[in-house]
Every structure is written in C-alpha cells, then in structure tokens.
C-alpha cells in the first residue's frame, strides 16, 4: 500500500466547485500575484480600493476585516516587510517598527496619546 503524505490544508487539492478555505484563497491569490508580476511592470496600476473590497467580499472575507486591512495599508503598516540581508538574519534588524490602527477621531486619539506619554514620563521619573 502506498503511503500518502498529508499536505497542509492550503496545499491540499480542491475539487472543482468545492468551497475553498480562507488559507487556500490566500495561497491562490498570492501565487496569482507572483505569476502576474512576471508578465507586467512591477508597479503597474492594480484594482481600485472599491474593486479590491468587492473581490475580498466575494472571496468570503468579512467587511470589517477588509476595512481594517485597508486602514493598515493606508497608515503604512502593511506591505512594509523588507527583505532581510545576511546581517539582519544573523544578528537581527537594526530597528523594529510597530503600528496599531485605532478607531478614534484624530483629536481624541491625539489627546489619549498625550495623556499616556505624560503618565509614562511621570512613571519614568519615579524609577
């Protein structure tokens, strides 16, 4: 009897007409983008924000997840992964960046940030 090696869910073959898992959708879309980039100019215009949202919703993603990902892209926290050179892989990158998208009007977010920084400064003086 032939032994069958189990593949990760994203690599398992899907039957025609069968619903795909989100992991499989991600894998297929990532690969399609790679294949498309071989044929076209790397920074060629892609779909609009509205078209991408429609495609994502049709793929079964929630509107909330799509909107949050769009906000993260807008503030620059998506797509900022840079290729690591040998030194980065051996000793780690020279810096790290962290970002968080919050659902607050800018004035309120600024006020809350100033309050947190004041508390941090006071706590730093006490130690």
PDB file of C-alpha atoms in Angstrom:
ATOM      1  CA  UNK A   1       0.000   0.000   0.000  1.00  0.00           C
ATOM      2  CA  UNK A   2       1.316   3.418  -0.937  1.00  0.00           C
ATOM      3  CA  UNK A   3       1.817   5.797   1.956  1.00  0.00           C
ATOM      4  CA  UNK A   4       0.222   9.169   1.448  1.00  0.00           C
ATOM      5  CA  UNK A   5       1.903  12.198   2.881  1.00  0.00           C
ATOM      6  CA  UNK A   6      -0.572  14.699   4.289  1.00  0.00           C
ATOM      7  CA  UNK A   7      -0.137  18.179   2.932  1.00  0.00           C
ATOM      8  CA  UNK A   8      -1.020  21.361   4.836  1.00  0.00           C
ATOM      9  CA  UNK A   9      -4.639  22.495   4.249  1.00  0.00           C
ATOM     10  CA  UNK A  10      -3.560  25.293   1.897  1.00  0.00           C
ATOM     11  CA  UNK A  11      -1.749  22.780  -0.308  1.00  0.00           C
ATOM     12  CA  UNK A  12      -4.486  20.151  -0.416  1.00  0.00           C
ATOM     13  CA  UNK A  13      -6.138  19.837  -3.787  1.00  0.00           C
ATOM     14  CA  UNK A  14      -9.630  21.270  -4.001  1.00  0.00           C
ATOM     15  CA  UNK A  15     -12.335  19.638  -6.082  1.00  0.00           C
ATOM     16  CA  UNK A  16     -13.862  21.757  -8.838  1.00  0.00           C
ATOM     17  CA  UNK A  17     -16.854  23.612  -7.437  1.00  0.00           C
ATOM     18  CA  UNK A  18     -15.810  22.912  -3.843  1.00  0.00           C
ATOM     19  CA  UNK A  19     -15.628  25.878  -1.466  1.00  0.00           C
ATOM     20  CA  UNK A  20     -12.065  26.888  -0.655  1.00  0.00           C
ATOM     21  CA  UNK A  21     -10.748  27.635   2.810  1.00  0.00           C
ATOM     22  CA  UNK A  22      -9.504  31.155   3.505  1.00  0.00           C
ATOM     23  CA  UNK A  23      -5.979  29.741   3.670  1.00  0.00           C
ATOM     24  CA  UNK A  24      -6.395  28.258   0.187  1.00  0.00           C
ATOM     25  CA  UNK A  25      -7.804  31.554  -1.120  1.00  0.00           C
ATOM     26  CA  UNK A  26      -4.782  33.387   0.305  1.00  0.00           C
ATOM     27  CA  UNK A  27      -2.377  30.872  -1.234  1.00  0.00           C
ATOM     28  CA  UNK A  28      -4.011  31.038  -4.670  1.00  0.00           C
ATOM     29  CA  UNK A  29      -4.177  34.843  -4.705  1.00  0.00           C
ATOM     30  CA  UNK A  30      -0.571  35.203  -3.534  1.00  0.00           C
ATOM     31  CA  UNK A  31       0.608  32.832  -6.279  1.00  0.00           C
ATOM     32  CA  UNK A  32      -1.530  34.538  -8.929  1.00  0.00           C
ATOM     33  CA  UNK A  33       0.029  37.893  -7.995  1.00  0.00           C
ATOM     34  CA  UNK A  34       3.509  36.363  -8.301  1.00  0.00           C
ATOM     35  CA  UNK A  35       2.668  34.990 -11.742  1.00  0.00           C
ATOM     36  CA  UNK A  36       1.122  38.285 -12.840  1.00  0.00           C
ATOM     37  CA  UNK A  37       4.194  40.253 -11.727  1.00  0.00           C
ATOM     38  CA  UNK A  38       6.338  38.199 -14.086  1.00  0.00           C
ATOM     39  CA  UNK A  39       4.301  39.457 -17.053  1.00  0.00           C
ATOM     40  CA  UNK A  40       3.865  43.121 -16.135  1.00  0.00           C
ATOM     41  CA  UNK A  41       5.722  46.145 -14.869  1.00  0.00           C
ATOM     42  CA  UNK A  42       6.113  45.683 -11.081  1.00  0.00           C
ATOM     43  CA  UNK A  43       4.342  48.921 -10.107  1.00  0.00           C
ATOM     44  CA  UNK A  44       1.587  48.810 -12.726  1.00  0.00           C
ATOM     45  CA  UNK A  45      -1.802  50.015 -11.532  1.00  0.00           C
ATOM     46  CA  UNK A  46      -3.906  47.320  -9.923  1.00  0.00           C
ATOM     47  CA  UNK A  47      -7.555  47.296  -8.943  1.00  0.00           C
ATOM     48  CA  UNK A  48      -9.106  50.284  -7.183  1.00  0.00           C
ATOM     49  CA  UNK A  49      -9.871  50.189  -3.467  1.00  0.00           C
ATOM     50  CA  UNK A  50     -13.546  49.546  -4.288  1.00  0.00           C
ATOM     51  CA  UNK A  51     -12.720  46.713  -6.699  1.00  0.00           C
ATOM     52  CA  UNK A  52     -10.392  45.081  -4.180  1.00  0.00           C
ATOM     53  CA  UNK A  53     -13.059  45.339  -1.468  1.00  0.00           C
ATOM     54  CA  UNK A  54     -15.654  43.729  -3.773  1.00  0.00           C
ATOM     55  CA  UNK A  55     -13.247  40.893  -4.652  1.00  0.00           C
ATOM     56  CA  UNK A  56     -12.405  40.288  -0.991  1.00  0.00           C
ATOM     57  CA  UNK A  57     -16.084  40.199  -0.005  1.00  0.00           C
ATOM     58  CA  UNK A  58     -16.841  37.777  -2.841  1.00  0.00           C
ATOM     59  CA  UNK A  59     -13.979  35.590  -1.557  1.00  0.00           C
ATOM     60  CA  UNK A  60     -15.800  35.298   1.774  1.00  0.00           C
ATOM     61  CA  UNK A  61     -13.894  37.834   3.859  1.00  0.00           C
ATOM     62  CA  UNK A  62     -15.834  39.983   6.309  1.00  0.00           C
ATOM     63  CA  UNK A  63     -16.327  43.689   5.552  1.00  0.00           C
ATOM     64  CA  UNK A  64     -14.737  44.512   8.928  1.00  0.00           C
ATOM     65  CA  UNK A  65     -11.558  42.548   8.147  1.00  0.00           C
ATOM     66  CA  UNK A  66     -11.275  44.133   4.695  1.00  0.00           C
ATOM     67  CA  UNK A  67     -11.758  47.657   6.078  1.00  0.00           C
ATOM     68  CA  UNK A  68      -9.204  47.101   8.859  1.00  0.00           C
ATOM     69  CA  UNK A  69      -6.654  45.784   6.357  1.00  0.00           C
ATOM     70  CA  UNK A  70      -7.285  48.816   4.126  1.00  0.00           C
ATOM     71  CA  UNK A  71      -6.693  51.163   7.105  1.00  0.00           C
ATOM     72  CA  UNK A  72      -3.454  49.334   7.931  1.00  0.00           C
ATOM     73  CA  UNK A  73      -2.337  49.736   4.317  1.00  0.00           C
ATOM     74  CA  UNK A  74      -3.217  53.434   4.438  1.00  0.00           C
ATOM     75  CA  UNK A  75      -1.046  54.074   7.532  1.00  0.00           C
ATOM     76  CA  UNK A  76       1.824  52.063   6.101  1.00  0.00           C
ATOM     77  CA  UNK A  77       1.789  49.041   8.389  1.00  0.00           C
ATOM     78  CA  UNK A  78       1.061  46.622   5.538  1.00  0.00           C
ATOM     79  CA  UNK A  79       3.482  45.833   2.781  1.00  0.00           C
ATOM     80  CA  UNK A  80       6.384  47.249   4.753  1.00  0.00           C
ATOM     81  CA  UNK A  81       8.156  43.928   5.141  1.00  0.00           C
ATOM     82  CA  UNK A  82      11.628  44.363   3.757  1.00  0.00           C
ATOM     83  CA  UNK A  83      13.937  41.657   2.559  1.00  0.00           C
ATOM     84  CA  UNK A  84      16.486  40.827   5.223  1.00  0.00           C
ATOM     85  CA  UNK A  85      20.123  40.737   4.290  1.00  0.00           C
ATOM     86  CA  UNK A  86      22.573  38.260   5.816  1.00  0.00           C
ATOM     87  CA  UNK A  87      23.454  40.549   8.746  1.00  0.00           C
ATOM     88  CA  UNK A  88      19.770  41.003   9.635  1.00  0.00           C
ATOM     89  CA  UNK A  89      19.243  37.244   9.594  1.00  0.00           C
ATOM     90  CA  UNK A  90      22.304  36.589  11.756  1.00  0.00           C
ATOM     91  CA  UNK A  91      22.020  39.316  14.398  1.00  0.00           C
ATOM     92  CA  UNK A  92      18.591  40.795  13.816  1.00  0.00           C
ATOM     93  CA  UNK A  93      17.483  44.056  12.221  1.00  0.00           C
ATOM     94  CA  UNK A  94      18.860  47.398  13.404  1.00  0.00           C
ATOM     95  CA  UNK A  95      15.394  48.656  14.289  1.00  0.00           C
ATOM     96  CA  UNK A  96      11.845  47.467  14.767  1.00  0.00           C
ATOM     97  CA  UNK A  97       8.616  49.234  13.933  1.00  0.00           C
ATOM     98  CA  UNK A  98       5.202  48.715  15.441  1.00  0.00           C
ATOM     99  CA  UNK A  99       1.887  50.261  14.457  1.00  0.00           C
ATOM    100  CA  UNK A 100      -1.702  49.896  15.522  1.00  0.00           C
ATOM    101  CA  UNK A 101      -4.818  51.172  13.845  1.00  0.00           C
ATOM    102  CA  UNK A 102      -7.347  52.520  16.335  1.00  0.00           C
ATOM    103  CA  UNK A 103     -10.913  53.525  15.646  1.00  0.00           C
ATOM    104  CA  UNK A 104     -10.859  57.041  17.117  1.00  0.00           C
ATOM    105  CA  UNK A 105     -11.249  60.533  15.695  1.00  0.00           C
ATOM    106  CA  UNK A 106      -7.785  62.123  15.320  1.00  0.00           C
ATOM    107  CA  UNK A 107      -8.354  64.746  18.049  1.00  0.00           C
ATOM    108  CA  UNK A 108      -9.366  62.131  20.625  1.00  0.00           C
ATOM    109  CA  UNK A 109      -6.506  59.816  19.629  1.00  0.00           C
ATOM    110  CA  UNK A 110      -4.028  62.701  19.990  1.00  0.00           C
ATOM    111  CA  UNK A 111      -5.417  63.605  23.422  1.00  0.00           C
ATOM    112  CA  UNK A 112      -5.214  59.991  24.623  1.00  0.00           C
ATOM    113  CA  UNK A 113      -1.667  59.639  23.287  1.00  0.00           C
ATOM    114  CA  UNK A 114      -0.535  62.795  25.115  1.00  0.00           C
ATOM    115  CA  UNK A 115      -2.124  61.508  28.340  1.00  0.00           C
ATOM    116  CA  UNK A 116      -0.310  58.160  28.012  1.00  0.00           C
ATOM    117  CA  UNK A 117       3.013  59.875  27.288  1.00  0.00           C
ATOM    118  CA  UNK A 118       2.601  62.148  30.352  1.00  0.00           C
ATOM    119  CA  UNK A 119       1.886  59.111  32.543  1.00  0.00           C
ATOM    120  CA  UNK A 120       4.912  57.327  31.070  1.00  0.00           C
ATOM    121  CA  UNK A 121       7.148  60.349  31.741  1.00  0.00           C
ATOM    122  CA  UNK A 122       5.949  60.561  35.375  1.00  0.00           C
ATOM    123  CA  UNK A 123       6.452  56.824  35.886  1.00  0.00           C
ATOM    124  CA  UNK A 124       9.949  57.093  34.372  1.00  0.00           C
ATOM    125  CA  UNK A 125      10.917  59.857  36.815  1.00  0.00           C
ATOM    126  CA  UNK A 126       9.831  57.765  39.804  1.00  0.00           C
ATOM    127  CA  UNK A 127      12.027  54.781  38.954  1.00  0.00           C
TER     128      UNK A 127
END
